PDB file of C-alpha atoms in Angstrom:
ATOM      1  CA  UNK A   1      17.111   3.436  -5.822  1.00 55.00           C
ATOM      2  CA  UNK A   2      13.969   3.579  -3.717  1.00 60.00           C
ATOM      3  CA  UNK A   3      13.036   7.155  -2.970  1.00 86.00           C
ATOM      4  CA  UNK A   4      11.641   6.153   0.403  1.00 93.00           C
ATOM      5  CA  UNK A   5      13.998   4.452   2.839  1.00 95.00           C
ATOM      6  CA  UNK A   6      12.910   2.812   6.061  1.00 96.00           C
ATOM      7  CA  UNK A   7      14.911   1.583   9.008  1.00 96.00           C
ATOM      8  CA  UNK A   8      15.217  -0.855  10.514  1.00 97.00           C
ATOM      9  CA  UNK A   9      14.079  -3.562   8.087  1.00 96.00           C
ATOM     10  CA  UNK A  10      13.301  -5.916  10.950  1.00 97.00           C
ATOM     11  CA  UNK A  11      12.651  -5.162  14.594  1.00 97.00           C
ATOM     12  CA  UNK A  12      12.042  -7.470  17.516  1.00 97.00           C
ATOM     13  CA  UNK A  13      10.871  -6.019  20.818  1.00 97.00           C
ATOM     14  CA  UNK A  14       9.637  -7.206  24.178  1.00 97.00           C
ATOM     15  CA  UNK A  15       6.115  -6.363  25.212  1.00 97.00           C
ATOM     16  CA  UNK A  16       5.978  -2.920  26.811  1.00 97.00           C
ATOM     17  CA  UNK A  17       8.974  -1.469  24.988  1.00 97.00           C
ATOM     18  CA  UNK A  18       8.932   1.880  23.219  1.00 98.00           C
ATOM     19  CA  UNK A  19       9.421   1.403  19.485  1.00 98.00           C
ATOM     20  CA  UNK A  20      10.645   3.796  16.806  1.00 98.00           C
ATOM     21  CA  UNK A  21      10.564   3.207  13.062  1.00 98.00           C
ATOM     22  CA  UNK A  22      12.249   5.708  10.782  1.00 98.00           C
ATOM     23  CA  UNK A  23      11.488   6.887   7.264  1.00 97.00           C
ATOM     24  CA  UNK A  24      13.574   9.142   5.021  1.00 96.00           C
ATOM     25  CA  UNK A  25      12.664  10.455   1.606  1.00 93.00           C
ATOM     26  CA  UNK A  26      14.639  12.254  -1.028  1.00 87.00           C
ATOM     27  CA  UNK A  27      12.298  14.870  -2.501  1.00 82.00           C
ATOM     28  CA  UNK A  28       9.734  17.328  -1.230  1.00 75.00           C
ATOM     29  CA  UNK A  29       6.317  15.953  -0.413  1.00 75.00           C
ATOM     30  CA  UNK A  30       2.691  16.939  -0.161  1.00 75.00           C
ATOM     31  CA  UNK A  31       1.926  14.284   2.425  1.00 86.00           C
ATOM     32  CA  UNK A  32       3.618  11.381   4.190  1.00 91.00           C
ATOM     33  CA  UNK A  33       1.629   8.240   4.955  1.00 93.00           C
ATOM     34  CA  UNK A  34       2.150   5.515   7.529  1.00 96.00           C
ATOM     35  CA  UNK A  35       0.414   2.205   6.884  1.00 96.00           C
ATOM     36  CA  UNK A  36       0.160  -1.099   8.730  1.00 97.00           C
ATOM     37  CA  UNK A  37       0.092  -4.444   6.948  1.00 96.00           C
ATOM     38  CA  UNK A  38      -1.226  -7.391   8.925  1.00 91.00           C
ATOM     39  CA  UNK A  39       0.165 -10.930   8.501  1.00 87.00           C
ATOM     40  CA  UNK A  40      -2.812 -11.830   6.303  1.00 83.00           C
ATOM     41  CA  UNK A  41      -1.868  -9.066   3.868  1.00 86.00           C
ATOM     42  CA  UNK A  42      -4.526  -6.438   4.556  1.00 90.00           C
ATOM     43  CA  UNK A  43      -3.286  -2.850   4.782  1.00 94.00           C
ATOM     44  CA  UNK A  44      -4.759  -0.054   6.879  1.00 93.00           C
ATOM     45  CA  UNK A  45      -3.829   3.584   6.870  1.00 92.00           C
ATOM     46  CA  UNK A  46      -2.505   4.805  10.233  1.00 95.00           C
ATOM     47  CA  UNK A  47      -1.541   8.403   9.601  1.00 93.00           C
ATOM     48  CA  UNK A  48      -1.287  10.979   6.880  1.00 91.00           C
ATOM     49  CA  UNK A  49       0.734  14.044   7.801  1.00 90.00           C
ATOM     50  CA  UNK A  50       2.412  16.976   6.173  1.00 88.00           C
ATOM     51  CA  UNK A  51       3.824  18.698   9.246  1.00 89.00           C
ATOM     52  CA  UNK A  52       4.329  18.320  12.968  1.00 92.00           C
ATOM     53  CA  UNK A  53       2.953  15.385  14.882  1.00 96.00           C
ATOM     54  CA  UNK A  54      -0.151  13.216  15.073  1.00 95.00           C
ATOM     55  CA  UNK A  55      -1.233  10.820  17.809  1.00 96.00           C
ATOM     56  CA  UNK A  56      -3.749   8.003  17.815  1.00 95.00           C
ATOM     57  CA  UNK A  57      -3.880   5.847  20.907  1.00 96.00           C
ATOM     58  CA  UNK A  58      -0.400   4.399  21.476  1.00 97.00           C
ATOM     59  CA  UNK A  59       0.826   5.439  18.043  1.00 97.00           C
ATOM     60  CA  UNK A  60       2.584   8.727  17.357  1.00 98.00           C
ATOM     61  CA  UNK A  61       3.850   9.956  13.988  1.00 98.00           C
ATOM     62  CA  UNK A  62       6.194  12.898  13.552  1.00 97.00           C
ATOM     63  CA  UNK A  63       7.637  14.563  10.509  1.00 95.00           C
ATOM     64  CA  UNK A  64      10.502  16.995   9.931  1.00 93.00           C
ATOM     65  CA  UNK A  65       9.984  18.568   6.520  1.00 90.00           C
ATOM     66  CA  UNK A  66      13.381  20.285   6.415  1.00 91.00           C
ATOM     67  CA  UNK A  67      15.237  17.050   7.141  1.00 92.00           C
ATOM     68  CA  UNK A  68      12.864  14.947   4.965  1.00 92.00           C
ATOM     69  CA  UNK A  69      12.404  12.487   7.790  1.00 95.00           C
ATOM     70  CA  UNK A  70       9.478  10.936   9.614  1.00 96.00           C
ATOM     71  CA  UNK A  71       9.217   8.598  12.588  1.00 98.00           C
ATOM     72  CA  UNK A  72       6.512   6.275  13.824  1.00 98.00           C
ATOM     73  CA  UNK A  73       6.539   5.572  17.553  1.00 98.00           C
ATOM     74  CA  UNK A  74       4.642   2.897  19.432  1.00 98.00           C
ATOM     75  CA  UNK A  75       4.399   3.281  23.201  1.00 97.00           C
ATOM     76  CA  UNK A  76       3.820   0.303  25.518  1.00 97.00           C
ATOM     77  CA  UNK A  77       4.117  -2.159  22.636  1.00 97.00           C
ATOM     78  CA  UNK A  78       1.951  -5.268  22.614  1.00 97.00           C
ATOM     79  CA  UNK A  79       2.142  -8.533  20.633  1.00 96.00           C
ATOM     80  CA  UNK A  80      -0.895  -7.419  18.621  1.00 95.00           C
ATOM     81  CA  UNK A  81       1.266  -4.584  17.234  1.00 97.00           C
ATOM     82  CA  UNK A  82       3.259  -7.213  15.329  1.00 97.00           C
ATOM     83  CA  UNK A  83       2.924  -6.287  11.663  1.00 97.00           C
ATOM     84  CA  UNK A  84       4.770  -4.660   8.795  1.00 97.00           C
ATOM     85  CA  UNK A  85       4.788  -0.872   8.988  1.00 98.00           C
ATOM     86  CA  UNK A  86       5.063   0.957   5.688  1.00 97.00           C
ATOM     87  CA  UNK A  87       5.968   4.545   4.980  1.00 96.00           C
ATOM     88  CA  UNK A  88       4.853   6.177   1.716  1.00 93.00           C
ATOM     89  CA  UNK A  89       5.215   9.651   0.266  1.00 89.00           C
ATOM     90  CA  UNK A  90       2.748  11.411  -1.970  1.00 82.00           C
ATOM     91  CA  UNK A  91       3.849  11.817  -5.579  1.00 73.00           C
ATOM     92  CA  UNK A  92       1.774  13.274  -8.410  1.00 71.00           C
ATOM     93  CA  UNK A  93      -1.460  11.523  -7.653  1.00 69.00           C
ATOM     94  CA  UNK A  94      -0.218   8.314  -6.117  1.00 76.00           C
ATOM     95  CA  UNK A  95       2.142   6.995  -3.474  1.00 86.00           C
ATOM     96  CA  UNK A  96       5.783   5.868  -3.470  1.00 89.00           C
ATOM     97  CA  UNK A  97       6.251   3.174  -0.859  1.00 92.00           C
ATOM     98  CA  UNK A  98       9.126   2.120   1.333  1.00 94.00           C
ATOM     99  CA  UNK A  99       9.918  -1.582   1.674  1.00 94.00           C
ATOM    100  CA  UNK A 100       8.439  -1.757   5.131  1.00 96.00           C
ATOM    101  CA  UNK A 101       9.648  -2.551   8.636  1.00 97.00           C
ATOM    102  CA  UNK A 102       8.661  -5.924  10.028  1.00 96.00           C
ATOM    103  CA  UNK A 103       7.921  -5.601  13.743  1.00 97.00           C
ATOM    104  CA  UNK A 104       7.615  -8.559  16.050  1.00 97.00           C
ATOM    105  CA  UNK A 105       6.628  -7.935  19.663  1.00 97.00           C
ATOM    106  CA  UNK A 106       7.279 -10.854  22.019  1.00 97.00           C
ATOM    107  CA  UNK A 107       5.162 -11.398  25.144  1.00 96.00           C
TER     108      UNK A 107
ATOM    109  CA  UNK B   1     -20.498  -1.463   5.724  1.00 62.00           C
ATOM    110  CA  UNK B   2     -18.380   0.609   3.373  1.00 69.00           C
ATOM    111  CA  UNK B   3     -15.193  -0.850   2.031  1.00 93.00           C
ATOM    112  CA  UNK B   4     -13.218  -2.449  -0.763  1.00 95.00           C
ATOM    113  CA  UNK B   5     -13.606  -6.070  -1.766  1.00 95.00           C
ATOM    114  CA  UNK B   6     -11.254  -8.120  -3.878  1.00 96.00           C
ATOM    115  CA  UNK B   7     -11.890 -11.547  -5.249  1.00 90.00           C
ATOM    116  CA  UNK B   8     -10.726 -14.179  -5.248  1.00 90.00           C
ATOM    117  CA  UNK B   9      -8.372 -14.250  -2.251  1.00 92.00           C
ATOM    118  CA  UNK B  10      -6.186 -16.932  -3.845  1.00 94.00           C
ATOM    119  CA  UNK B  11      -5.883 -17.531  -7.570  1.00 93.00           C
ATOM    120  CA  UNK B  12      -3.926 -20.124  -9.489  1.00 92.00           C
ATOM    121  CA  UNK B  13      -3.221 -19.760 -13.162  1.00 90.00           C
ATOM    122  CA  UNK B  14      -1.466 -21.836 -15.755  1.00 90.00           C
ATOM    123  CA  UNK B  15       1.232 -20.196 -17.809  1.00 88.00           C
ATOM    124  CA  UNK B  16      -0.130 -18.578 -20.949  1.00 87.00           C
ATOM    125  CA  UNK B  17      -3.570 -17.860 -19.508  1.00 90.00           C
ATOM    126  CA  UNK B  18      -5.089 -14.450 -18.914  1.00 93.00           C
ATOM    127  CA  UNK B  19      -6.761 -13.918 -15.554  1.00 94.00           C
ATOM    128  CA  UNK B  20      -8.910 -11.077 -14.192  1.00 95.00           C
ATOM    129  CA  UNK B  21      -8.802  -9.857 -10.588  1.00 96.00           C
ATOM    130  CA  UNK B  22     -11.885  -8.158  -9.261  1.00 96.00           C
ATOM    131  CA  UNK B  23     -11.968  -4.951  -7.195  1.00 97.00           C
ATOM    132  CA  UNK B  24     -15.182  -3.302  -6.007  1.00 97.00           C
ATOM    133  CA  UNK B  25     -15.660  -0.340  -3.669  1.00 97.00           C
ATOM    134  CA  UNK B  26     -18.771   1.206  -2.150  1.00 96.00           C
ATOM    135  CA  UNK B  27     -17.024   4.221  -0.630  1.00 94.00           C
ATOM    136  CA  UNK B  28     -18.048   6.516  -3.490  1.00 93.00           C
ATOM    137  CA  UNK B  29     -14.372   7.182  -4.192  1.00 93.00           C
ATOM    138  CA  UNK B  30     -13.322   8.676  -7.500  1.00 92.00           C
ATOM    139  CA  UNK B  31      -9.756   7.329  -7.566  1.00 92.00           C
ATOM    140  CA  UNK B  32      -8.805   3.658  -7.672  1.00 94.00           C
ATOM    141  CA  UNK B  33      -5.406   1.944  -7.824  1.00 94.00           C
ATOM    142  CA  UNK B  34      -3.794  -1.421  -8.436  1.00 96.00           C
ATOM    143  CA  UNK B  35      -0.520  -2.327  -6.723  1.00 96.00           C
ATOM    144  CA  UNK B  36       1.723  -5.324  -6.873  1.00 97.00           C
ATOM    145  CA  UNK B  37       3.708  -6.517  -3.838  1.00 95.00           C
ATOM    146  CA  UNK B  38       6.683  -8.878  -4.043  1.00 94.00           C
ATOM    147  CA  UNK B  39       8.677 -10.223  -1.088  1.00 87.00           C
ATOM    148  CA  UNK B  40      11.237  -7.701   0.156  1.00 83.00           C
ATOM    149  CA  UNK B  41       9.935  -4.908  -2.067  1.00 87.00           C
ATOM    150  CA  UNK B  42       7.657  -1.964  -1.572  1.00 88.00           C
ATOM    151  CA  UNK B  43       4.274  -1.804  -3.254  1.00 93.00           C
ATOM    152  CA  UNK B  44       4.550  -0.829  -6.906  1.00 94.00           C
ATOM    153  CA  UNK B  45       1.845   0.926  -8.876  1.00 93.00           C
ATOM    154  CA  UNK B  46       0.429  -0.926 -11.886  1.00 96.00           C
ATOM    155  CA  UNK B  47      -2.457   1.319 -12.989  1.00 96.00           C
ATOM    156  CA  UNK B  48      -4.629   4.005 -11.484  1.00 93.00           C
ATOM    157  CA  UNK B  49      -7.857   5.703 -12.420  1.00 94.00           C
ATOM    158  CA  UNK B  50      -9.029   9.118 -11.302  1.00 90.00           C
ATOM    159  CA  UNK B  51     -12.440   8.966 -12.938  1.00 91.00           C
ATOM    160  CA  UNK B  52     -14.742   6.616 -14.825  1.00 93.00           C
ATOM    161  CA  UNK B  53     -13.573   5.697 -18.339  1.00 94.00           C
ATOM    162  CA  UNK B  54     -10.083   7.068 -17.708  1.00 94.00           C
ATOM    163  CA  UNK B  55      -6.949   5.396 -16.369  1.00 95.00           C
ATOM    164  CA  UNK B  56      -3.181   5.870 -16.413  1.00 93.00           C
ATOM    165  CA  UNK B  57      -0.242   3.504 -16.428  1.00 95.00           C
ATOM    166  CA  UNK B  58       1.829   3.229 -13.313  1.00 92.00           C
ATOM    167  CA  UNK B  59       5.446   2.131 -12.974  1.00 90.00           C
ATOM    168  CA  UNK B  60       4.947  -1.505 -13.994  1.00 95.00           C
ATOM    169  CA  UNK B  61       1.977  -1.578 -16.381  1.00 96.00           C
ATOM    170  CA  UNK B  62       3.499  -3.924 -18.976  1.00 95.00           C
ATOM    171  CA  UNK B  63       1.552  -7.177 -19.213  1.00 95.00           C
ATOM    172  CA  UNK B  64      -1.488  -5.780 -17.403  1.00 97.00           C
ATOM    173  CA  UNK B  65      -4.727  -4.129 -18.515  1.00 97.00           C
ATOM    174  CA  UNK B  66      -7.593  -2.431 -16.685  1.00 98.00           C
ATOM    175  CA  UNK B  67     -11.015  -0.951 -17.311  1.00 97.00           C
ATOM    176  CA  UNK B  68     -13.125   1.569 -15.408  1.00 97.00           C
ATOM    177  CA  UNK B  69     -16.634   1.358 -16.789  1.00 97.00           C
ATOM    178  CA  UNK B  70     -18.270   1.994 -13.412  1.00 96.00           C
ATOM    179  CA  UNK B  71     -17.179   4.142 -10.496  1.00 96.00           C
ATOM    180  CA  UNK B  72     -17.385   1.167  -8.147  1.00 97.00           C
ATOM    181  CA  UNK B  73     -15.353  -1.301 -10.165  1.00 97.00           C
ATOM    182  CA  UNK B  74     -11.744  -1.443 -11.375  1.00 98.00           C
ATOM    183  CA  UNK B  75     -10.846  -4.953 -12.602  1.00 98.00           C
ATOM    184  CA  UNK B  76      -7.257  -5.866 -13.416  1.00 97.00           C
ATOM    185  CA  UNK B  77      -6.375  -8.388 -16.120  1.00 97.00           C
ATOM    186  CA  UNK B  78      -3.023 -10.124 -15.894  1.00 95.00           C
ATOM    187  CA  UNK B  79      -2.194 -11.155 -19.425  1.00 93.00           C
ATOM    188  CA  UNK B  80       0.083 -13.876 -20.695  1.00 88.00           C
ATOM    189  CA  UNK B  81       2.538 -11.116 -21.636  1.00 87.00           C
ATOM    190  CA  UNK B  82       3.336 -10.515 -17.966  1.00 88.00           C
ATOM    191  CA  UNK B  83       6.581 -12.415 -17.517  1.00 87.00           C
ATOM    192  CA  UNK B  84       6.469 -12.939 -13.768  1.00 90.00           C
ATOM    193  CA  UNK B  85       2.890 -12.592 -12.555  1.00 93.00           C
ATOM    194  CA  UNK B  86       3.168 -14.521  -9.293  1.00 95.00           C
ATOM    195  CA  UNK B  87       2.658 -11.853  -6.608  1.00 95.00           C
ATOM    196  CA  UNK B  88       0.256 -10.313  -4.118  1.00 96.00           C
ATOM    197  CA  UNK B  89      -2.085  -7.787  -5.740  1.00 97.00           C
ATOM    198  CA  UNK B  90      -3.713  -4.983  -3.791  1.00 96.00           C
ATOM    199  CA  UNK B  91      -6.481  -2.667  -4.902  1.00 96.00           C
ATOM    200  CA  UNK B  92      -6.992   0.700  -3.230  1.00 94.00           C
ATOM    201  CA  UNK B  93      -9.202   3.746  -3.509  1.00 93.00           C
ATOM    202  CA  UNK B  94      -9.265   7.336  -2.332  1.00 90.00           C
ATOM    203  CA  UNK B  95     -11.591  10.310  -2.511  1.00 87.00           C
ATOM    204  CA  UNK B  96      -9.152  12.273  -4.602  1.00 77.00           C
ATOM    205  CA  UNK B  97      -5.563  11.784  -5.560  1.00 69.00           C
ATOM    206  CA  UNK B  98      -3.763   9.926  -2.767  1.00 61.00           C
ATOM    207  CA  UNK B  99      -0.467  11.627  -3.491  1.00 58.00           C
ATOM    208  CA  UNK B 100      -1.891  15.025  -2.774  1.00 60.00           C
ATOM    209  CA  UNK B 101      -3.846  14.939   0.435  1.00 68.00           C
ATOM    210  CA  UNK B 102      -6.154  11.945   0.600  1.00 80.00           C
ATOM    211  CA  UNK B 103      -5.998   8.774   2.641  1.00 84.00           C
ATOM    212  CA  UNK B 104      -5.923   5.554   0.659  1.00 88.00           C
ATOM    213  CA  UNK B 105      -8.141   2.604   1.581  1.00 91.00           C
ATOM    214  CA  UNK B 106      -6.978  -0.894   0.670  1.00 93.00           C
ATOM    215  CA  UNK B 107      -8.717  -4.113  -0.195  1.00 95.00           C
ATOM    216  CA  UNK B 108      -7.695  -7.455   1.387  1.00 94.00           C
ATOM    217  CA  UNK B 109      -5.598  -8.456  -1.641  1.00 95.00           C
ATOM    218  CA  UNK B 110      -5.448 -11.364  -4.095  1.00 96.00           C
ATOM    219  CA  UNK B 111      -2.520 -13.765  -4.078  1.00 95.00           C
ATOM    220  CA  UNK B 112      -1.866 -14.951  -7.627  1.00 95.00           C
ATOM    221  CA  UNK B 113       0.273 -18.004  -8.289  1.00 94.00           C
ATOM    222  CA  UNK B 114       1.268 -19.132 -11.755  1.00 90.00           C
ATOM    223  CA  UNK B 115       1.745 -22.870 -11.995  1.00 86.00           C
TER     224      UNK B 115
END
C-alpha cells in the first residue's frame, strides 16, 4: 500500500480552467513536497510545505496537517502546464512518492 | 550554472552485463539519491548518501551498488543480479536530508533498456 495517495490519476482540462490535484498521506510528516515531471522526464520541485499555504505565480499549494491532506491548485491553466504532478512526503531522510497525476490541458 | 547532470540519457545493455550510470552535481550538496521510476508507479529509492564515503540502502537496493568517493559524484552500478533493470533512473541531491526540510534537486534522468 502506497503511503501517499494522489487523485485523480489522470486529468484533462480546457485552457483557462481552475485545476485541483489532491494528495493524502497516512502518517505524520515533517514536510510535504509537490514536484512537476515534464514529458521528457525531468523533475522540478514546485513547493515544500509543512503548514498553511504557499503561492508561486499561478500555482498554489495548501496543506491540512490534521487531516493529512494537501492540494495543488493551478489557476488559469495553460497547455504548458501539461505534465505529471507528484506529491511526496518526508520520511527519515528521504521522500515517499505518490504515483503522480497526469495533467493534460487542451487549448 | 549549478545543477545535476546524468549520463548517458539513453543506455542499452545486454542481459548479464553490469552498467554504470553517472551522476554529478556542482551544487555543493551533501546528500545524494538514486531513484527508479517504472510506468504507473511512484519513484522508489535505491540508495542514498548523506556524506562522502557513506551510503545507505533504500527500498529496492538489491542488484544495485553505489560509491561516494567525492562529494560531487554518486555513480550507480546496475549489476547482472538486478532481475528487471529496464526503467528510468533519476539522481537527486539536497543540502541536507530531503525528508526533513530540504528541497530536492533532480537530474534529467537516464533511461536504461535491457535487450
